[in-house]
Amino acid sequence: MSDRLPGFSTLAVHAGAQPDPTTGARATPIYQTTSFVFNDADHAASLFGLQAFGNIYTRIGNPTNAVLEERVAALEGGTAALAVASGHAAQVVVLQQLLQPGDEFIAARKLYGGSINQFTHAFKSFGWNVVWADPDDIASFERAVTPRTKAIFIESIANPAGSITDIEAISTVARKAGVPLIVDNTLASPYLIRPIDHGADIVVHSLTKFLGGHGNSLGGIIVDAGTFDWSASGKYPMLSEPRPEYHGIRLQETFGNFAFAIACRVLGLRDLGPALSPFNAFMILTGIETLPLRMQKHCDNAKAVAEFLAAHPAVSSVNYAGLASDKYNQLARKYAPKGAGAVFTFSLKGGYDAGVSLVSKLQLFSHLANVGDTRSLVIHPASTTHSQLDDAAKIKSGAGPDVVRLSIGIEDKEDLIADLEQALGA
Ligand SMILES: *Cc1c(COP(=O)(O)O)cnc(C)c1O
């Protein structure tokens, strides 16, 4: 082997994996077991005391999941990662390490709808208070900082309209406030954007979407950038103070630049319990092997479909950052030069009725509530995910009555355009 550092596509296939030492199996085996035999009593004691790394019980760690963790950490440029059962589980485990009851975190207003629900309602019941800021107005993040602020949360490419967030500008605000920046990189995947290169301290994903990529397995992951000093301010006792669960060790002092990933595993996953099934880890790992090929095709198709829609007489506007005319095109060129992702919205001149008619006439696009599948997907938010909001609230969240959201798959673009053409025209 030369000294060359492996490129992204090589890491997507190989990072974290080796032929199985016992059987020689080349694909990563599914270690479908709950628990692991200790070598002897001393070994068991050292595992439980965090003096040695090793497998104990699949709620805390599993060898199949470990390959997935190492692979995503490599692709994102982090020091370590922790796989969990879903994207939402990743968010709750991250914030549990950072917030005490009564604390606050700042979140960009443009987020996946499920995250808005989780932050507004479920987290409120834990005493964690979300303060909203506008990702198009960096000063709104600065104004939102208080002594109780413990983190800032944004999406790199934001739902539902595929807008691009200025990660570096917001990371400057986080640094000044002495709090970590958490970036949900689900819609970009590390193939398009690596948030750690732009100042993120923690990256989270719903593996359910583009990383798994085939619409068949839920999963989530947390990547530790290893960049944040948890002991500088006394604001993060889970990481800086002696832990009674582990004979009084301090996690940052003991584990250095991967202490956050360790905290998420031994305090978060161990006690909250949202472990990823090794079977799902296997499915997601297989998906990641083709991430670069799929992502490029997703983006190329999305651009072609967006251009078709922008020129169609029934369409009043298209929000796709990959179009030269788009408000976010400058940011897309800076942060996502290979492509602006594959999730975007457009508006129909015919309003609500035209939206309902379109989703019912499309044949190749599946009408459902998901993104990041090999298949092309469509949803009319006003009649589904956002139907409970009044018209003003719908418009504010980018889900007005005339808005349709697409997640473009990896089919032939000519077939996708033909399907849209028949559904819009007929
Ligand atoms: C789907 C999604 C989530 C939640 O992930 P689950 O795996 O469904 O729990 C979080 N953020 C974004 C951007 C998503 O698209």
Coordinates of C-alpha atoms and ligand atoms in Angstrom, one line a residue:
M1 CA 0.0 0.0 0.0
S2 CA 1.2 3.5 -0.8
D3 CA 0.9 6.4 1.7
R4 CA -2.1 7.8 -0.2
L5 CA -5.0 8.7 1.9
P6 CA -8.1 6.9 0.6
G7 CA -10.6 9.0 -1.3
F8 CA -14.3 9.3 -0.4
S9 CA -15.6 6.5 -2.7
T10 CA -12.9 4.1 -1.3
L11 CA -13.9 5.0 2.2
A12 CA -17.6 4.5 1.4
V13 CA -16.8 0.9 0.4
H14 CA -14.1 0.0 2.9
A15 CA -13.9 2.2 6.0
G16 CA -14.2 0.3 9.2
A17 CA -14.6 -3.2 7.5
Q18 CA -12.2 -6.1 7.3
P19 CA -12.6 -9.7 6.3
D20 CA -14.2 -11.5 9.3
P21 CA -11.3 -12.8 11.4
T22 CA -13.0 -16.1 12.2
T23 CA -14.7 -17.1 8.9
G24 CA -13.0 -14.8 6.3
A25 CA -16.5 -13.5 5.3
R26 CA -15.8 -10.4 3.1
A27 CA -19.2 -8.6 3.5
T28 CA -19.6 -7.4 7.1
P29 CA -21.6 -10.2 9.0
I30 CA -24.7 -9.4 10.9
Y31 CA -23.8 -10.1 14.5
Q32 CA -27.4 -11.0 15.5
T33 CA -26.7 -11.5 19.2
T34 CA -27.8 -9.7 22.3
S35 CA -24.6 -10.3 24.3
F36 CA -20.9 -11.3 24.3
V37 CA -19.0 -13.8 26.4
F38 CA -16.2 -12.3 28.6
N39 CA -12.7 -13.8 28.5
D40 CA -12.6 -13.9 32.3
A41 CA -13.8 -12.0 35.4
D42 CA -11.1 -9.3 35.2
H43 CA -12.0 -8.7 31.5
A44 CA -15.7 -8.3 32.5
A45 CA -14.8 -5.9 35.3
S46 CA -12.6 -3.8 33.0
L47 CA -15.3 -3.6 30.3
F48 CA -17.9 -2.4 32.9
G49 CA -15.5 0.2 34.3
L50 CA -14.7 1.7 30.9
Q51 CA -11.0 0.6 31.3
A52 CA -11.1 -1.6 28.2
F53 CA -13.0 -1.4 24.9
G54 CA -15.1 -4.4 23.9
N55 CA -18.5 -5.8 23.5
I56 CA -20.9 -6.4 26.4
Y57 CA -24.5 -6.1 25.2
T58 CA -26.0 -4.9 21.9
R59 CA -27.9 -2.0 23.6
I60 CA -24.4 -0.5 24.2
G61 CA -22.5 -1.7 21.1
N62 CA -22.4 -4.4 18.5
P63 CA -19.7 -5.4 16.0
T64 CA -21.9 -4.8 12.9
N65 CA -22.9 -1.4 14.2
A66 CA -19.3 -0.6 15.0
V67 CA -18.4 -1.0 11.3
L68 CA -21.2 1.5 10.4
E69 CA -20.0 3.9 13.1
E70 CA -16.4 3.8 11.8
R71 CA -17.5 4.2 8.2
V72 CA -19.7 7.3 8.8
A73 CA -17.1 8.9 11.1
A74 CA -14.5 8.5 8.3
L75 CA -16.9 9.9 5.6
E76 CA -17.7 12.9 7.8
G77 CA -14.2 13.5 9.0
G78 CA -15.0 13.0 12.7
T79 CA -13.1 11.2 15.5
A80 CA -15.9 8.7 16.4
A81 CA -19.6 8.0 15.9
L82 CA -22.5 6.3 17.6
A83 CA -25.3 4.6 15.6
V84 CA -28.8 4.6 17.1
A85 CA -32.3 3.5 16.1
S86 CA -33.4 6.5 14.2
G87 CA -32.6 10.1 13.3
H88 CA -34.9 11.3 16.1
A89 CA -33.1 9.0 18.6
A90 CA -29.8 10.7 17.6
Q91 CA -31.2 14.1 18.4
V92 CA -32.5 13.1 21.8
V93 CA -29.2 11.3 22.8
V94 CA -27.1 14.3 21.7
L95 CA -29.1 16.9 23.6
Q96 CA -29.3 14.7 26.7
Q97 CA -25.5 15.1 27.1
L98 CA -25.7 18.9 26.7
L99 CA -28.9 20.1 28.5
Q100 CA -30.1 20.1 32.0
P101 CA -33.8 20.9 32.8
G102 CA -34.4 24.6 32.3
D103 CA -31.6 25.0 29.7
E104 CA -32.1 26.3 26.2
F105 CA -30.9 25.5 22.7
I106 CA -31.2 27.6 19.6
A107 CA -32.6 25.9 16.5
A108 CA -33.0 27.1 12.9
R109 CA -36.7 27.6 12.1
K110 CA -36.4 25.7 8.8
L111 CA -36.2 22.0 9.9
Y112 CA -37.7 18.6 9.1
G113 CA -41.3 18.7 10.4
G114 CA -40.7 15.9 12.8
S115 CA -37.8 17.8 14.4
I116 CA -40.0 20.8 14.9
N117 CA -42.5 18.6 16.7
Q118 CA -39.8 16.8 18.8
F119 CA -38.2 20.1 19.9
T120 CA -41.5 21.9 20.6
H121 CA -43.4 19.3 22.5
A122 CA -41.4 16.2 23.6
F123 CA -38.3 18.2 24.6
K124 CA -40.4 20.7 26.5
S125 CA -41.5 17.9 28.8
F126 CA -37.8 17.3 29.6
G127 CA -37.4 20.9 30.5
W128 CA -35.3 21.6 27.4
N129 CA -36.4 24.9 25.8
V130 CA -36.0 25.5 22.1
V131 CA -35.5 29.1 20.9
W132 CA -36.1 29.6 17.2
A133 CA -33.8 31.6 14.9
D134 CA -34.0 32.3 11.1
P135 CA -31.2 30.6 9.1
D136 CA -31.4 33.4 6.5
D137 CA -30.7 36.0 9.3
I138 CA -27.5 35.1 11.1
A139 CA -28.0 38.0 13.6
S140 CA -31.1 36.3 14.8
F141 CA -28.9 33.5 16.2
E142 CA -26.7 36.0 18.0
R143 CA -29.8 37.7 19.5
A144 CA -31.1 34.3 20.8
V145 CA -28.0 33.5 22.9
T146 CA -28.5 33.7 26.7
P147 CA -26.5 32.3 29.6
R148 CA -28.7 29.2 29.5
T149 CA -27.9 28.4 25.8
K150 CA -26.2 25.0 25.5
A151 CA -26.2 24.3 21.8
I152 CA -27.1 25.5 18.3
F153 CA -28.9 23.1 15.9
I154 CA -29.2 23.6 12.1
E155 CA -29.7 21.5 9.0
S156 CA -27.1 21.8 6.2
I157 CA -29.7 21.5 3.5
A158 CA -33.0 22.4 5.1
N159 CA -36.4 20.9 4.7
P160 CA -38.8 21.3 3.0
A161 CA -37.4 23.6 0.2
G162 CA -33.8 22.4 0.0
S163 CA -32.4 25.8 1.1
I164 CA -28.7 25.9 1.9
T165 CA -27.5 27.1 5.4
D166 CA -24.4 29.3 5.9
I167 CA -22.8 26.8 8.3
E168 CA -19.5 28.8 8.7
A169 CA -21.4 32.0 9.7
I170 CA -23.5 30.2 12.3
S171 CA -20.4 28.3 13.6
T172 CA -18.8 31.7 14.3
V173 CA -21.8 32.6 16.5
A174 CA -21.6 29.2 18.3
R175 CA -17.9 29.7 18.9
K176 CA -18.4 33.2 20.3
A177 CA -21.2 31.9 22.6
G178 CA -19.0 29.0 23.7
V179 CA -21.5 26.3 22.7
P180 CA -21.3 23.4 20.2
L181 CA -22.8 23.6 16.7
I182 CA -24.9 20.6 15.8
V183 CA -25.6 20.0 12.1
D184 CA -28.3 17.7 10.8
N185 CA -26.6 16.6 7.5
T186 CA -29.4 14.2 6.4
L187 CA -30.4 15.9 3.2
A188 CA -26.8 16.5 2.0
S189 CA -25.0 13.4 3.1
P190 CA -21.2 13.7 3.5
Y191 CA -20.9 13.2 -0.3
L192 CA -22.3 16.8 -0.8
I193 CA -21.4 18.6 2.4
R194 CA -19.0 17.8 5.3
P195 CA -20.2 20.1 8.0
I196 CA -17.1 19.5 10.2
D197 CA -15.0 21.1 7.5
H198 CA -17.1 24.2 8.0
G199 CA -17.0 24.4 11.8
A200 CA -19.6 21.9 13.1
D201 CA -18.8 20.2 16.4
I202 CA -21.4 17.4 16.1
V203 CA -23.1 16.0 13.0
V204 CA -26.3 14.0 13.2
H205 CA -28.1 12.0 10.5
S206 CA -31.2 10.2 9.8
L207 CA -29.6 7.1 8.2
T208 CA -33.1 6.3 7.0
K209 CA -32.7 8.7 4.1
F210 CA -29.8 9.1 1.6
L211 CA -27.1 7.2 3.6
G212 CA -29.2 4.0 3.8
G213 CA -30.8 5.2 0.6
H214 CA -33.2 2.5 -0.3
G215 CA -36.2 3.3 1.8
N216 CA -36.0 0.0 3.7
S217 CA -34.4 0.6 7.2
L218 CA -34.6 3.2 9.9
G219 CA -31.4 4.4 11.6
G220 CA -29.6 7.4 13.0
I221 CA -26.0 8.4 13.8
I222 CA -24.1 10.9 15.8
V223 CA -20.6 12.0 14.7
D224 CA -18.2 13.6 17.1
A225 CA -15.9 16.2 15.4
G226 CA -13.6 16.1 18.4
T227 CA -13.3 19.9 18.3
F228 CA -15.2 21.1 21.3
D229 CA -13.6 21.7 24.8
W230 CA -16.3 20.4 27.2
S231 CA -14.4 21.5 30.3
A232 CA -13.7 25.1 29.4
S233 CA -16.9 26.6 30.8
G234 CA -18.4 24.2 33.4
K235 CA -21.5 24.2 31.3
Y236 CA -21.3 20.5 30.3
P237 CA -21.1 18.5 33.6
M238 CA -21.9 15.2 31.8
L239 CA -18.6 15.5 30.1
S240 CA -16.4 17.5 32.5
E241 CA -17.5 16.3 36.0
P242 CA -16.9 12.9 37.7
R243 CA -19.5 10.4 36.7
P244 CA -21.0 8.4 39.6
E245 CA -22.0 5.6 37.1
Y246 CA -18.4 4.9 36.3
H247 CA -16.4 5.1 39.5
G248 CA -16.1 8.9 39.3
I249 CA -14.2 9.2 35.9
R250 CA -14.4 12.4 33.9
L251 CA -15.2 11.6 30.3
Q252 CA -13.3 14.4 28.6
E253 CA -10.3 13.9 30.7
T254 CA -10.3 10.1 30.0
F255 CA -11.4 10.0 26.4
G256 CA -10.1 13.3 25.0
N257 CA -11.3 14.2 21.5
F258 CA -13.9 11.4 21.3
A259 CA -15.4 12.0 24.7
F260 CA -18.7 13.2 23.3
A261 CA -19.2 10.0 21.3
I262 CA -18.4 8.0 24.4
A263 CA -20.9 10.0 26.5
C264 CA -23.6 9.4 23.9
R265 CA -22.9 5.7 24.2
V266 CA -22.3 5.1 27.9
L267 CA -24.7 7.6 29.3
G268 CA -27.2 8.2 26.4
L269 CA -27.7 4.9 24.6
R270 CA -27.0 2.8 27.7
D271 CA -29.7 4.5 29.7
L272 CA -32.3 5.7 27.1
G273 CA -32.0 2.5 25.1
P274 CA -32.7 3.4 21.4
A275 CA -30.2 0.8 20.0
L276 CA -29.9 0.1 16.3
S277 CA -30.7 -3.4 15.1
P278 CA -27.6 -5.1 13.6
F279 CA -29.7 -6.1 10.7
N280 CA -30.5 -2.5 9.9
A281 CA -26.9 -1.6 10.3
F282 CA -26.1 -4.2 7.7
M283 CA -28.7 -2.8 5.3
I284 CA -27.4 0.8 5.8
L285 CA -23.8 -0.3 5.3
T286 CA -24.7 -1.9 2.0
G287 CA -26.4 1.3 1.0
I288 CA -23.5 3.5 1.9
E289 CA -21.2 1.5 -0.5
T290 CA -23.0 3.2 -3.4
L291 CA -23.5 6.6 -1.8
P292 CA -21.3 8.6 -4.1
L293 CA -22.9 7.0 -7.3
R294 CA -26.4 7.4 -6.0
M295 CA -26.0 11.0 -4.7
Q296 CA -24.5 12.3 -7.9
K297 CA -27.4 10.7 -9.9
H298 CA -30.0 12.1 -7.4
C299 CA -28.5 15.6 -7.8
D300 CA -28.2 15.4 -11.6
N301 CA -31.8 14.2 -12.0
A302 CA -33.1 16.8 -9.5
K303 CA -31.5 19.6 -11.5
A304 CA -33.0 18.3 -14.8
V305 CA -36.5 18.0 -13.2
A306 CA -36.2 21.5 -11.5
E307 CA -35.2 23.0 -14.9
F308 CA -38.2 21.3 -16.6
L309 CA -40.6 22.5 -13.9
A310 CA -39.2 26.1 -14.0
A311 CA -40.2 26.3 -17.7
H312 CA -43.6 24.7 -17.3
P313 CA -46.7 27.0 -17.7
A314 CA -48.6 25.4 -14.8
V315 CA -45.8 26.1 -12.4
S316 CA -45.5 29.5 -10.7
S317 CA -42.1 29.0 -9.0
V318 CA -39.4 26.4 -8.2
N319 CA -37.2 26.4 -5.1
Y320 CA -34.1 24.5 -6.0
A321 CA -30.7 25.9 -4.9
G322 CA -29.0 24.2 -7.9
L323 CA -30.8 26.7 -10.3
A324 CA -28.7 29.7 -11.2
S325 CA -31.7 32.0 -10.5
D326 CA -32.3 30.6 -7.0
K327 CA -31.9 32.7 -3.8
Y328 CA -29.5 30.0 -2.4
N329 CA -27.4 29.4 -5.5
Q330 CA -24.4 31.3 -4.1
L331 CA -24.4 29.2 -0.9
A332 CA -25.0 26.1 -3.0
R333 CA -21.9 26.9 -5.1
K334 CA -19.8 27.3 -1.9
Y335 CA -21.1 24.4 0.3
A336 CA -22.4 21.9 -2.2
P337 CA -20.5 22.3 -5.5
K338 CA -21.2 18.7 -6.6
G339 CA -25.0 19.3 -6.5
A340 CA -27.7 20.9 -4.3
G341 CA -29.3 17.7 -3.2
A342 CA -32.5 16.1 -4.4
V343 CA -35.3 17.4 -2.2
F344 CA -37.1 20.6 -3.2
T345 CA -40.4 22.3 -3.5
F346 CA -42.3 24.0 -6.3
S347 CA -45.6 26.0 -6.5
L348 CA -48.5 25.4 -8.8
K349 CA -50.6 28.3 -10.3
G350 CA -53.7 26.2 -9.7
G351 CA -53.2 26.3 -5.9
Y352 CA -54.5 23.6 -3.5
D353 CA -56.7 21.7 -6.0
A354 CA -53.9 21.5 -8.5
G355 CA -51.6 20.1 -5.8
V356 CA -54.1 17.4 -4.9
S357 CA -54.7 16.6 -8.6
L358 CA -51.0 16.4 -9.3
V359 CA -50.2 13.8 -6.6
S360 CA -53.1 11.7 -7.7
K361 CA -52.2 11.7 -11.4
L362 CA -48.4 10.9 -10.9
Q363 CA -47.6 7.3 -11.7
L364 CA -43.9 6.8 -11.3
F365 CA -43.6 9.1 -8.3
S366 CA -44.8 7.5 -5.0
H367 CA -47.1 9.7 -2.9
L368 CA -45.7 9.2 0.6
A369 CA -44.0 11.0 3.6
N370 CA -40.3 10.2 3.1
V371 CA -37.2 11.5 1.3
G372 CA -33.9 10.0 0.2
D373 CA -35.1 6.8 -1.5
T374 CA -33.9 5.4 -4.8
R375 CA -37.5 5.9 -5.9
S376 CA -38.9 9.3 -6.7
L377 CA -41.3 10.6 -4.1
V378 CA -43.9 13.3 -3.9
I379 CA -46.0 14.9 -1.2
H380 CA -48.5 17.8 -1.1
P381 CA -47.8 19.1 2.4
A382 CA -51.0 21.3 2.8
S383 CA -53.2 18.2 2.5
T384 CA -51.0 15.9 4.5
T385 CA -48.1 16.7 6.9
H386 CA -49.1 20.3 7.4
S387 CA -52.9 19.9 7.1
Q388 CA -53.4 20.8 10.8
L389 CA -51.9 24.3 10.4
D390 CA -54.0 27.3 9.3
D391 CA -53.1 28.9 6.0
A392 CA -50.9 31.6 7.4
A393 CA -48.8 29.0 9.4
K394 CA -48.7 26.8 6.3
I395 CA -47.2 29.6 4.2
K396 CA -44.7 30.6 7.0
S397 CA -43.3 27.0 7.1
G398 CA -43.0 26.8 3.3
A399 CA -46.0 24.5 2.9
G400 CA -48.6 26.9 1.4
P401 CA -51.6 25.3 -0.3
D402 CA -50.0 25.5 -3.8
V403 CA -46.6 23.9 -2.7
V404 CA -45.5 20.4 -3.7
R405 CA -42.4 18.7 -2.4
L406 CA -40.3 16.2 -4.4
S407 CA -37.5 13.8 -3.5
I408 CA -35.9 12.9 -6.8
G409 CA -34.7 9.3 -7.2
I410 CA -32.2 7.6 -9.4
E411 CA -34.5 6.5 -12.2
D412 CA -34.0 7.8 -15.8
K413 CA -34.6 11.6 -15.7
E414 CA -36.6 11.4 -19.0
D415 CA -39.1 9.1 -17.4
L416 CA -39.5 11.4 -14.3
I417 CA -40.1 14.4 -16.6
A418 CA -42.6 12.5 -18.7
D419 CA -44.5 11.5 -15.6
L420 CA -44.7 15.1 -14.4
E421 CA -45.6 16.3 -17.8
Q422 CA -48.6 14.0 -18.1
A423 CA -49.7 14.8 -14.6
L424 CA -49.4 18.6 -15.0
G425 CA -50.9 18.7 -18.4
A426 CA -53.8 16.3 -18.2
Ligands
LIG1 C1 -36.2 12.0 8.6 C2 -35.4 13.1 9.2 C3 -35.2 13.1 10.5 C4 -35.7 12.0 11.5 O1 -35.2 10.8 11.2 P1 -35.9 9.4 11.5 O2 -34.9 8.4 11.1 O3 -37.2 9.4 10.7 O4 -36.1 9.4 13.0 C5 -34.4 14.1 11.0 N1 -33.9 15.1 10.2 C6 -34.1 15.1 8.9 C7 -33.6 16.2 8.1 C8 -34.9 14.1 8.3 O5 -35.2 14.1 7.0

